[in-house]
Amino acid sequence: MNVALATYLSEFDCKLLEAGGQDWDDAVKINMLFKNLNFQLHNQSIEHPKLSTYSEFCADLHLLDNDLSQFRALQNCRGFH
């Protein structure tokens, strides 16, 4: 996944709708989404407790993605790559 998380989640939700997945169990949607996360986001989300609803999981991903973006920006400012 090399696109922005917000874009990816929007596309993922559209694919779920196309597949009739809006009524699937949240655990199924979370697992499908989890398998397709980029490496850094995937690793960070492993350390967090699994949330029970798909919407909670997506909200947590947004927070993690924001934290990672801030960390990368800080590294760049300090000259670490």
mmCIF file of C-alpha atoms in Angstrom:
data_model
loop_
_atom_site.group_PDB
_atom_site.id
_atom_site.type_symbol
_atom_site.label_atom_id
_atom_site.label_comp_id
_atom_site.label_asym_id
_atom_site.label_seq_id
_atom_site.Cartn_x
_atom_site.Cartn_y
_atom_site.Cartn_z
ATOM 1 C CA MET A 1 0.000 0.000 0.000
ATOM 2 C CA ASN A 2 1.742 3.159 -1.181
ATOM 3 C CA VAL A 3 -1.254 5.491 -1.238
ATOM 4 C CA ALA A 4 -2.382 7.740 1.592
ATOM 5 C CA LEU A 5 -4.311 5.877 4.269
ATOM 6 C CA ALA A 6 -7.456 7.989 3.845
ATOM 7 C CA THR A 7 -7.486 7.243 0.111
ATOM 8 C CA TYR A 8 -6.832 3.567 0.680
ATOM 9 C CA LEU A 9 -9.606 3.241 3.286
ATOM 10 C CA SER A 10 -12.050 4.956 0.963
ATOM 11 C CA GLU A 11 -11.136 2.566 -1.856
ATOM 12 C CA PHE A 12 -11.306 -0.405 0.517
ATOM 13 C CA ASP A 13 -14.800 0.617 1.672
ATOM 14 C CA CYS A 14 -15.939 0.956 -1.953
ATOM 15 C CA LYS A 15 -14.637 -2.541 -2.712
ATOM 16 C CA LEU A 16 -16.486 -3.852 0.349
ATOM 17 C CA LEU A 17 -19.715 -2.304 -0.909
ATOM 18 C CA GLU A 18 -19.185 -3.725 -4.396
ATOM 19 C CA ALA A 19 -18.643 -7.179 -2.882
ATOM 20 C CA GLY A 20 -21.683 -6.869 -0.609
ATOM 21 C CA GLY A 21 -19.347 -6.849 2.376
ATOM 22 C CA GLN A 22 -20.992 -4.030 4.314
ATOM 23 C CA ASP A 23 -22.906 -6.670 6.288
ATOM 24 C CA TRP A 24 -19.909 -8.913 6.918
ATOM 25 C CA ASP A 25 -18.754 -9.410 10.472
ATOM 26 C CA ASP A 26 -16.419 -6.644 11.655
ATOM 27 C CA ALA A 27 -13.692 -9.204 12.406
ATOM 28 C CA VAL A 28 -13.689 -10.271 8.742
ATOM 29 C CA LYS A 29 -13.417 -6.680 7.498
ATOM 30 C CA ILE A 30 -10.674 -5.884 10.028
ATOM 31 C CA ASN A 31 -8.650 -8.950 9.041
ATOM 32 C CA MET A 32 -8.971 -8.192 5.332
ATOM 33 C CA LEU A 33 -7.857 -4.612 5.878
ATOM 34 C CA PHE A 34 -5.074 -5.607 8.287
ATOM 35 C CA LYS A 35 -3.519 -7.959 5.717
ATOM 36 C CA ASN A 36 -3.144 -5.098 3.230
ATOM 37 C CA LEU A 37 -1.564 -2.429 5.424
ATOM 38 C CA ASN A 38 1.880 -1.088 4.623
ATOM 39 C CA PHE A 39 4.747 -2.569 6.633
ATOM 40 C CA GLN A 40 5.135 0.278 9.142
ATOM 41 C CA LEU A 41 1.421 0.659 9.818
ATOM 42 C CA HIS A 42 1.025 -3.113 10.034
ATOM 43 C CA ASN A 43 3.812 -3.363 12.620
ATOM 44 C CA GLN A 44 2.466 -0.466 14.686
ATOM 45 C CA SER A 45 -1.067 -1.854 14.696
ATOM 46 C CA ILE A 46 0.177 -5.230 15.958
ATOM 47 C CA GLU A 47 1.246 -3.521 19.179
ATOM 48 C CA HIS A 48 -2.229 -2.059 19.702
ATOM 49 C CA PRO A 49 -5.127 -4.097 21.024
ATOM 50 C CA LYS A 50 -7.505 -5.291 18.335
ATOM 51 C CA LEU A 51 -10.637 -3.186 18.461
ATOM 52 C CA SER A 52 -13.982 -4.884 18.169
ATOM 53 C CA THR A 53 -15.590 -2.766 15.469
ATOM 54 C CA TYR A 54 -14.422 -1.942 11.980
ATOM 55 C CA SER A 55 -15.027 1.784 12.500
ATOM 56 C CA GLU A 56 -12.934 1.773 15.719
ATOM 57 C CA PHE A 57 -10.152 -0.085 13.917
ATOM 58 C CA CYS A 58 -10.164 2.452 11.060
ATOM 59 C CA ALA A 59 -10.118 5.365 13.515
ATOM 60 C CA ASP A 60 -7.154 3.784 15.311
ATOM 61 C CA LEU A 61 -5.356 3.340 11.977
ATOM 62 C CA HIS A 62 -5.797 7.053 11.276
ATOM 63 C CA LEU A 63 -4.209 7.872 14.645
ATOM 64 C CA LEU A 64 -1.326 5.464 14.039
ATOM 65 C CA ASP A 65 -0.768 6.838 10.547
ATOM 66 C CA ASN A 66 -0.682 10.369 11.938
ATOM 67 C CA ASP A 67 1.820 9.326 14.622
ATOM 68 C CA LEU A 68 4.046 7.680 12.010
ATOM 69 C CA SER A 69 3.880 10.767 9.798
ATOM 70 C CA GLN A 70 4.909 12.991 12.694
ATOM 71 C CA PHE A 71 7.750 10.629 13.591
ATOM 72 C CA ARG A 72 9.045 10.610 9.997
ATOM 73 C CA ALA A 73 8.847 14.406 9.859
ATOM 74 C CA LEU A 74 10.821 14.651 13.097
ATOM 75 C CA GLN A 75 13.440 12.241 11.757
ATOM 76 C CA ASN A 76 13.755 14.300 8.568
ATOM 77 C CA CYS A 77 14.200 17.524 10.551
ATOM 78 C CA ARG A 78 16.981 15.942 12.564
ATOM 79 C CA GLY A 79 18.660 14.511 9.480
ATOM 80 C CA PHE A 80 17.924 10.835 10.212
ATOM 81 C CA HIS A 81 16.759 8.792 7.247
#
